[in-house]
């Protein structure tokens, strides 16, 4: 699955810092189950690099979610690339990670 998060606000909306090794919420209508393995090709901001990330589905938001949240899945990072991707995301979100903004998950 390919995902591009091209601005800080979008990245903040999708980031799941409360997960061990970090994770992302991926808006999608495709059916997934908790525990499914997922492979992502992640593009951050304007970087030309696409980061390969493996993970597991740990969050499901159905199409009928309350509060106008989009349908999708939360993917917890796993594998050797997880620390690199997590550090990249935290660097981009430095200074706004502790904001009171609502996200797609919490």
CSV table of N, CA, C and O in Angstrom, one decimal:
chain,number,residue,atom,x,y,z
A,1,UNK,N,0.9,-1.2,0.0
A,1,UNK,CA,0.0,0.0,0.0
A,1,UNK,C,0.9,1.2,0.0
A,1,UNK,O,1.8,1.3,0.8
A,2,UNK,N,0.6,2.2,-0.9
A,2,UNK,CA,1.4,3.4,-1.0
A,2,UNK,C,0.7,4.5,-0.3
A,2,UNK,O,-0.5,4.7,-0.5
A,3,UNK,N,1.4,5.3,0.5
A,3,UNK,CA,0.8,6.4,1.2
A,3,UNK,C,1.8,7.6,1.2
A,3,UNK,O,3.0,7.4,1.3
A,4,UNK,N,1.3,8.8,0.9
A,4,UNK,CA,2.1,10.0,0.9
A,4,UNK,C,1.5,11.0,1.8
A,4,UNK,O,0.3,11.4,1.7
A,5,UNK,N,2.3,11.4,2.8
A,5,UNK,CA,1.9,12.4,3.8
A,5,UNK,C,2.8,13.7,3.5
A,5,UNK,O,3.9,13.7,3.9
A,6,UNK,N,2.2,14.6,2.8
A,6,UNK,CA,3.0,15.7,2.3
A,6,UNK,C,3.0,17.0,3.1
A,6,UNK,O,3.7,17.9,2.7
A,7,UNK,N,2.2,17.1,4.2
A,7,UNK,CA,2.4,18.3,5.0
A,7,UNK,C,2.3,17.9,6.5
A,7,UNK,O,1.8,16.8,6.8
A,8,UNK,N,2.8,18.8,7.4
A,8,UNK,CA,2.8,18.4,8.8
A,8,UNK,C,1.5,18.2,9.4
A,8,UNK,O,1.4,17.3,10.3
A,9,UNK,N,0.5,18.9,9.0
A,9,UNK,CA,-0.9,18.7,9.6
A,9,UNK,C,-1.4,17.3,9.3
A,9,UNK,O,-1.9,16.6,10.1
A,10,UNK,N,-1.2,16.9,8.0
A,10,UNK,CA,-1.7,15.6,7.6
A,10,UNK,C,-0.9,14.5,8.4
A,10,UNK,O,-1.5,13.5,8.8
A,11,UNK,N,0.4,14.7,8.5
A,11,UNK,CA,1.2,13.8,9.2
A,11,UNK,C,0.8,13.7,10.7
A,11,UNK,O,0.7,12.6,11.2
A,12,UNK,N,0.5,14.8,11.3
A,12,UNK,CA,0.1,14.8,12.7
A,12,UNK,C,-1.3,14.1,12.8
A,12,UNK,O,-1.5,13.4,13.8
A,13,UNK,N,-2.2,14.3,11.9
A,13,UNK,CA,-3.5,13.7,11.9
A,13,UNK,C,-3.3,12.1,11.9
A,13,UNK,O,-4.1,11.4,12.5
A,14,UNK,N,-2.4,11.6,11.2
A,14,UNK,CA,-2.2,10.2,11.0
A,14,UNK,C,-1.3,9.5,12.0
A,14,UNK,O,-1.4,8.3,12.2
A,15,UNK,N,-0.4,10.3,12.6
A,15,UNK,CA,0.6,9.7,13.5
A,15,UNK,C,0.0,9.1,14.7
A,15,UNK,O,-0.9,9.7,15.3
A,16,UNK,N,0.5,7.9,15.1
A,16,UNK,CA,0.0,7.2,16.3
A,16,UNK,C,1.2,7.1,17.3
A,16,UNK,O,1.8,6.0,17.4
A,17,UNK,N,1.6,8.1,18.0
A,17,UNK,CA,2.8,8.0,18.8
A,17,UNK,C,2.6,7.2,20.1
A,17,UNK,O,3.6,6.8,20.7
A,18,UNK,N,1.4,6.8,20.4
A,18,UNK,CA,1.1,6.0,21.6
A,18,UNK,C,1.4,4.5,21.4
A,18,UNK,O,1.4,3.7,22.3
A,19,UNK,N,1.7,4.1,20.1
A,19,UNK,CA,2.0,2.7,19.8
A,19,UNK,C,3.5,2.5,20.0
A,19,UNK,O,4.4,3.3,19.6
A,20,UNK,N,3.9,1.4,20.6
A,20,UNK,CA,5.3,1.0,20.7
A,20,UNK,C,5.9,0.9,19.2
A,20,UNK,O,5.3,0.3,18.4
A,21,UNK,N,7.0,1.6,19.0
A,21,UNK,CA,7.6,1.7,17.7
A,21,UNK,C,6.9,2.7,16.8
A,21,UNK,O,7.3,2.8,15.6
A,22,UNK,N,5.8,3.3,17.2
A,22,UNK,CA,5.1,4.3,16.4
A,22,UNK,C,4.2,3.6,15.4
A,22,UNK,O,4.1,2.3,15.3
A,23,UNK,N,3.4,4.4,14.7
A,23,UNK,CA,2.5,3.9,13.7
A,23,UNK,C,1.7,5.0,13.1
A,23,UNK,O,1.9,6.2,13.4
A,24,UNK,N,1.0,4.6,12.1
A,24,UNK,CA,0.2,5.6,11.3
A,24,UNK,C,-1.2,5.1,11.1
A,24,UNK,O,-1.5,3.9,10.9
A,25,UNK,N,-2.1,6.1,11.1
A,25,UNK,CA,-3.5,5.8,10.6
A,25,UNK,C,-3.5,6.0,9.1
A,25,UNK,O,-3.1,7.0,8.6
A,26,UNK,N,-4.0,5.0,8.4
A,26,UNK,CA,-4.1,5.0,7.0
A,26,UNK,C,-5.6,5.0,6.5
A,26,UNK,O,-6.3,4.1,6.7
A,27,UNK,N,-6.1,6.2,6.0
A,27,UNK,CA,-7.5,6.2,5.5
A,27,UNK,C,-7.6,5.2,4.4
A,27,UNK,O,-6.8,5.3,3.4
A,28,UNK,N,-8.6,4.3,4.5
A,28,UNK,CA,-8.9,3.4,3.4
A,28,UNK,C,-10.2,2.8,3.6
A,28,UNK,O,-10.7,2.6,4.8
A,29,UNK,N,-10.8,2.4,2.5
A,29,UNK,CA,-12.1,1.6,2.6
A,29,UNK,C,-11.9,0.1,2.4
A,29,UNK,O,-12.8,-0.6,2.5
A,30,UNK,N,-10.7,-0.3,2.2
A,30,UNK,CA,-10.4,-1.7,2.0
A,30,UNK,C,-10.6,-2.4,3.3
A,30,UNK,O,-10.3,-1.9,4.3
A,31,UNK,N,-11.1,-3.7,3.2
A,31,UNK,CA,-11.3,-4.4,4.4
A,31,UNK,C,-10.0,-5.0,5.0
A,31,UNK,O,-9.3,-5.6,4.3
A,32,UNK,N,-9.9,-4.8,6.3
A,32,UNK,CA,-8.7,-5.4,7.0
A,32,UNK,C,-9.3,-5.9,8.3
A,32,UNK,O,-10.3,-5.6,8.8
A,33,UNK,N,-8.5,-6.8,8.9
A,33,UNK,CA,-8.8,-7.3,10.2
A,33,UNK,C,-7.6,-7.0,11.2
A,33,UNK,O,-6.5,-6.8,10.8
A,34,UNK,N,-7.9,-6.9,12.5
A,34,UNK,CA,-6.9,-6.7,13.5
A,34,UNK,C,-5.9,-7.8,13.3
A,34,UNK,O,-6.2,-9.0,13.2
A,35,UNK,N,-4.6,-7.5,13.4
A,35,UNK,CA,-3.5,-8.5,13.3
A,35,UNK,C,-3.0,-8.7,11.9
A,35,UNK,O,-2.0,-9.4,11.7
A,36,UNK,N,-3.7,-8.2,10.8
A,36,UNK,CA,-3.3,-8.3,9.5
A,36,UNK,C,-1.9,-7.7,9.3
A,36,UNK,O,-1.6,-6.6,9.8
A,37,UNK,N,-1.0,-8.3,8.5
A,37,UNK,CA,0.3,-7.8,8.2
A,37,UNK,C,0.1,-6.8,7.0
A,37,UNK,O,-0.7,-7.1,6.1
A,38,UNK,N,0.8,-5.7,7.1
A,38,UNK,CA,0.7,-4.6,6.1
A,38,UNK,C,2.1,-4.2,5.6
A,38,UNK,O,3.0,-4.1,6.5
A,39,UNK,N,2.2,-4.0,4.4
A,39,UNK,CA,3.5,-3.4,3.8
A,39,UNK,C,3.1,-2.0,3.2
A,39,UNK,O,2.3,-1.9,2.4
A,40,UNK,N,3.8,-1.0,3.7
A,40,UNK,CA,3.6,0.3,3.3
A,40,UNK,C,4.9,0.9,2.5
A,40,UNK,O,6.0,0.5,2.9
A,41,UNK,N,4.6,1.7,1.5
A,41,UNK,CA,5.6,2.5,0.9
A,41,UNK,C,5.3,3.9,1.2
A,41,UNK,O,4.3,4.5,0.7
A,42,UNK,N,6.0,4.5,2.2
A,42,UNK,CA,5.7,5.8,2.8
A,42,UNK,C,6.5,6.9,2.2
A,42,UNK,O,7.8,6.8,2.2
A,43,UNK,N,5.9,7.9,1.7
A,43,UNK,CA,6.5,9.1,1.3
A,43,UNK,C,6.2,10.2,2.3
A,43,UNK,O,5.0,10.5,2.6
A,44,UNK,N,7.2,10.9,2.8
A,44,UNK,CA,7.1,11.9,3.8
A,44,UNK,C,7.5,13.3,3.2
A,44,UNK,O,8.5,13.4,2.7
A,45,UNK,N,6.6,14.2,3.4
A,45,UNK,CA,6.8,15.6,2.9
A,45,UNK,C,7.2,15.6,1.5
A,45,UNK,O,6.6,14.9,0.7
A,46,UNK,N,8.2,16.4,1.1
A,46,UNK,CA,8.7,16.5,-0.3
A,46,UNK,C,9.9,15.6,-0.6
A,46,UNK,O,10.6,15.8,-1.6
A,47,UNK,N,10.1,14.6,0.3
A,47,UNK,CA,11.3,13.8,0.1
A,47,UNK,C,11.1,12.8,-1.1
A,47,UNK,O,10.0,12.3,-1.3
A,48,UNK,N,12.1,12.6,-1.9
A,48,UNK,CA,12.0,11.7,-3.0
A,48,UNK,C,12.0,10.2,-2.5
A,48,UNK,O,11.6,9.3,-3.3
A,49,UNK,N,12.5,10.0,-1.3
A,49,UNK,CA,12.6,8.6,-0.8
A,49,UNK,C,11.2,8.1,-0.4
A,49,UNK,O,10.4,8.7,0.2
A,50,UNK,N,11.0,6.8,-0.8
A,50,UNK,CA,9.8,6.1,-0.4
A,50,UNK,C,10.3,5.0,0.6
A,50,UNK,O,11.1,4.2,0.3
A,51,UNK,N,9.9,5.2,1.9
A,51,UNK,CA,10.3,4.3,2.9
A,51,UNK,C,9.5,3.0,3.0
A,51,UNK,O,8.3,3.1,3.1
A,52,UNK,N,10.1,1.8,2.8
A,52,UNK,CA,9.4,0.6,3.0
A,52,UNK,C,9.2,0.3,4.5
A,52,UNK,O,10.1,0.4,5.3
A,53,UNK,N,7.9,0.1,4.9
A,53,UNK,CA,7.6,-0.1,6.3
A,53,UNK,C,6.7,-1.3,6.4
A,53,UNK,O,5.6,-1.4,5.7
A,54,UNK,N,7.0,-2.3,7.3
A,54,UNK,CA,6.1,-3.4,7.6
A,54,UNK,C,5.4,-3.1,8.9
A,54,UNK,O,5.9,-2.3,9.7
A,55,UNK,N,4.3,-3.6,9.1
A,55,UNK,CA,3.5,-3.4,10.3
A,55,UNK,C,2.3,-4.3,10.4
A,55,UNK,O,2.1,-5.2,9.6
A,56,UNK,N,1.6,-4.1,11.5
A,56,UNK,CA,0.4,-4.9,11.8
A,56,UNK,C,-0.8,-3.9,12.0
A,56,UNK,O,-0.6,-2.9,12.6
A,57,UNK,N,-1.9,-4.4,11.6
A,57,UNK,CA,-3.2,-3.6,11.9
A,57,UNK,C,-3.5,-3.7,13.3
A,57,UNK,O,-3.7,-4.8,13.8
A,58,UNK,N,-3.6,-2.6,14.0
A,58,UNK,CA,-3.9,-2.6,15.5
A,58,UNK,C,-5.1,-1.7,15.8
A,58,UNK,O,-5.5,-1.5,16.9
A,59,UNK,N,-5.7,-1.0,14.7
A,59,UNK,CA,-6.8,-0.1,14.9
A,59,UNK,C,-7.7,-0.2,13.7
A,59,UNK,O,-7.2,-0.2,12.6
A,60,UNK,N,-9.0,-0.2,13.9
A,60,UNK,CA,-9.9,-0.2,12.8
A,60,UNK,C,-10.9,0.9,13.1
A,60,UNK,O,-11.5,1.0,14.1
A,61,UNK,N,-11.1,1.8,12.1
A,61,UNK,CA,-12.2,2.8,12.1
A,61,UNK,C,-13.1,2.4,11.0
A,61,UNK,O,-12.8,2.5,9.8
A,62,UNK,N,-14.4,2.0,11.3
A,62,UNK,CA,-15.3,1.7,10.3
A,62,UNK,C,-15.8,2.9,9.5
A,62,UNK,O,-15.7,4.0,9.9
A,63,UNK,N,-16.5,2.6,8.4
A,63,UNK,CA,-17.1,3.6,7.5
A,63,UNK,C,-18.1,4.4,8.3
A,63,UNK,O,-18.4,5.6,8.0
A,64,UNK,N,-18.7,3.8,9.3
A,64,UNK,CA,-19.8,4.4,10.1
A,64,UNK,C,-19.3,5.1,11.4
A,64,UNK,O,-20.1,5.2,12.3
A,65,UNK,N,-18.1,5.5,11.4
A,65,UNK,CA,-17.5,6.1,12.6
A,65,UNK,C,-18.2,7.3,13.0
A,65,UNK,O,-18.6,8.2,12.2
A,66,UNK,N,-18.4,7.5,14.3
A,66,UNK,CA,-19.0,8.7,14.9
A,66,UNK,C,-18.0,9.9,14.8
A,66,UNK,O,-16.8,9.6,15.0
A,67,UNK,N,-18.4,11.1,14.7
A,67,UNK,CA,-17.6,12.2,14.8
A,67,UNK,C,-16.9,12.6,13.4
A,67,UNK,O,-16.0,13.4,13.4
A,68,UNK,N,-17.3,12.0,12.4
A,68,UNK,CA,-16.8,12.4,11.1
A,68,UNK,C,-15.4,11.9,10.8
A,68,UNK,O,-14.7,12.4,9.9
A,69,UNK,N,-14.9,11.0,11.6
A,69,UNK,CA,-13.6,10.4,11.3
A,69,UNK,C,-13.6,9.5,10.1
A,69,UNK,O,-14.6,8.8,9.9
A,70,UNK,N,-12.5,9.6,9.3
A,70,UNK,CA,-12.5,8.8,8.1
A,70,UNK,C,-12.3,7.3,8.4
A,70,UNK,O,-11.7,6.9,9.4
A,71,UNK,N,-12.8,6.4,7.6
A,71,UNK,CA,-12.6,5.0,7.7
A,71,UNK,C,-11.1,4.7,7.4
A,71,UNK,O,-10.5,5.4,6.6
A,72,UNK,N,-10.6,3.7,8.1
A,72,UNK,CA,-9.2,3.4,7.9
A,72,UNK,C,-8.7,2.4,8.9
A,72,UNK,O,-9.4,1.8,9.7
A,73,UNK,N,-7.4,2.2,8.9
A,73,UNK,CA,-6.7,1.3,9.8
A,73,UNK,C,-5.5,2.0,10.4
A,73,UNK,O,-4.9,2.9,9.9
A,74,UNK,N,-5.2,1.5,11.6
A,74,UNK,CA,-4.0,2.0,12.3
A,74,UNK,C,-3.0,0.9,12.2
A,74,UNK,O,-3.2,-0.3,12.5
A,75,UNK,N,-1.8,1.2,11.7
A,75,UNK,CA,-0.7,0.3,11.5
A,75,UNK,C,0.4,0.6,12.4
A,75,UNK,O,1.0,1.7,12.4
A,76,UNK,N,0.7,-0.4,13.3
A,76,UNK,CA,1.9,-0.3,14.2
A,76,UNK,C,3.1,-0.8,13.4
A,76,UNK,O,3.2,-1.8,12.8
A,77,UNK,N,4.2,0.1,13.5
A,77,UNK,CA,5.4,-0.2,12.8
A,77,UNK,C,6.1,-1.4,13.4
A,77,UNK,O,6.1,-1.6,14.6
A,78,UNK,N,6.7,-2.2,12.5
A,78,UNK,CA,7.5,-3.4,13.0
A,78,UNK,C,8.7,-3.5,12.0
A,78,UNK,O,8.7,-2.8,11.0
A,79,UNK,N,9.5,-4.4,12.3
A,79,UNK,CA,10.7,-4.6,11.5
A,79,UNK,C,11.8,-3.7,11.7
A,79,UNK,O,11.8,-2.7,12.5
A,80,UNK,N,12.9,-3.9,11.0
A,80,UNK,CA,14.1,-3.2,11.2
A,80,UNK,C,14.0,-1.7,10.8
A,80,UNK,O,14.8,-0.9,11.3
A,81,UNK,N,13.1,-1.4,9.9
A,81,UNK,CA,13.0,0.0,9.4
A,81,UNK,C,12.2,0.9,10.3
A,81,UNK,O,12.2,2.1,10.2
A,82,UNK,N,11.5,0.3,11.3
A,82,UNK,CA,10.6,1.1,12.2
A,82,UNK,C,11.3,2.2,12.9
A,82,UNK,O,10.8,3.3,12.9
A,83,UNK,N,12.5,2.0,13.5
A,83,UNK,CA,13.1,3.1,14.2
A,83,UNK,C,13.5,4.3,13.3
A,83,UNK,O,13.4,5.5,13.7
A,84,UNK,N,13.9,4.0,12.1
A,84,UNK,CA,14.3,5.1,11.2
A,84,UNK,C,13.1,5.9,10.8
A,84,UNK,O,13.1,7.1,10.8
A,85,UNK,N,12.0,5.2,10.5
A,85,UNK,CA,10.8,5.9,10.1
A,85,UNK,C,10.2,6.7,11.2
A,85,UNK,O,9.8,7.9,11.1
A,86,UNK,N,10.2,6.1,12.4
A,86,UNK,CA,9.7,6.8,13.6
A,86,UNK,C,10.5,8.1,13.9
A,86,UNK,O,9.9,9.1,14.1
A,87,UNK,N,11.8,8.0,13.8
A,87,UNK,CA,12.6,9.2,14.0
A,87,UNK,C,12.4,10.2,13.0
A,87,UNK,O,12.3,11.4,13.3
A,88,UNK,N,12.2,9.9,11.8
A,88,UNK,CA,11.9,10.8,10.7
A,88,UNK,C,10.6,11.6,11.0
A,88,UNK,O,10.5,12.8,10.9
A,89,UNK,N,9.6,10.8,11.4
A,89,UNK,CA,8.3,11.4,11.6
A,89,UNK,C,8.4,12.3,12.8
A,89,UNK,O,7.9,13.5,12.8
A,90,UNK,N,9.0,11.9,13.9
A,90,UNK,CA,9.2,12.7,15.1
A,90,UNK,C,9.9,14.0,14.8
A,90,UNK,O,9.6,15.1,15.4
A,91,UNK,N,10.9,13.9,13.9
A,91,UNK,CA,11.6,15.1,13.5
A,91,UNK,C,10.7,16.1,12.8
A,91,UNK,O,10.8,17.3,13.1
A,92,UNK,N,9.9,15.6,11.9
A,92,UNK,CA,9.0,16.5,11.2
A,92,UNK,C,8.0,17.1,12.1
A,92,UNK,O,7.5,18.3,11.9
A,93,UNK,N,7.6,16.4,13.1
A,93,UNK,CA,6.5,16.9,14.0
A,93,UNK,C,7.1,17.5,15.3
A,93,UNK,O,6.3,17.9,16.2
A,94,UNK,N,8.4,17.8,15.4
A,94,UNK,CA,9.0,18.4,16.5
A,94,UNK,C,8.3,19.7,16.8
A,94,UNK,O,8.0,20.5,15.9
A,95,UNK,N,7.9,19.9,18.1
A,95,UNK,CA,7.2,21.2,18.5
A,95,UNK,C,5.7,21.1,18.4
A,95,UNK,O,5.1,22.0,19.0
A,96,UNK,N,5.2,20.2,17.7
A,96,UNK,CA,3.7,20.1,17.6
A,96,UNK,C,3.1,18.8,18.1
A,96,UNK,O,1.9,18.6,18.1
A,97,UNK,N,4.0,17.9,18.5
A,97,UNK,CA,3.5,16.6,19.0
A,97,UNK,C,2.7,16.6,20.2
A,97,UNK,O,1.8,15.8,20.4
A,98,UNK,N,2.9,17.7,21.0
A,98,UNK,CA,2.1,17.8,22.3
A,98,UNK,C,0.9,18.7,22.1
A,98,UNK,O,0.4,19.1,23.1
A,99,UNK,N,0.6,19.0,20.9
A,99,UNK,CA,-0.6,19.9,20.7
A,99,UNK,C,-1.9,19.2,21.1
A,99,UNK,O,-1.9,18.0,21.2
A,100,UNK,N,-2.9,20.0,21.3
A,100,UNK,CA,-4.2,19.5,21.7
A,100,UNK,C,-5.1,19.2,20.5
A,100,UNK,O,-6.3,18.9,20.7
A,101,UNK,N,-4.5,19.2,19.3
A,101,UNK,CA,-5.3,18.9,18.1
A,101,UNK,C,-5.8,17.5,18.2
A,101,UNK,O,-5.1,16.6,18.6
A,102,UNK,N,-7.1,17.3,17.7
A,102,UNK,CA,-7.6,15.9,17.6
A,102,UNK,C,-7.0,15.3,16.3
A,102,UNK,O,-6.6,16.0,15.4
A,103,UNK,N,-6.9,14.0,16.4
A,103,UNK,CA,-6.3,13.2,15.2
A,103,UNK,C,-7.3,12.3,14.7
A,103,UNK,O,-8.5,12.2,15.2
A,104,UNK,N,-7.0,11.5,13.8
A,104,UNK,CA,-7.9,10.5,13.2
A,104,UNK,C,-8.2,9.4,14.2
A,104,UNK,O,-9.1,8.6,13.9
A,105,UNK,N,-7.4,9.2,15.2
A,105,UNK,CA,-7.5,8.1,16.1
A,105,UNK,C,-8.0,8.5,17.5
A,105,UNK,O,-8.9,7.9,18.1
A,106,UNK,N,-7.3,9.5,18.1
A,106,UNK,CA,-7.7,9.9,19.5
A,106,UNK,C,-7.9,11.4,19.6
A,106,UNK,O,-7.4,12.2,18.8
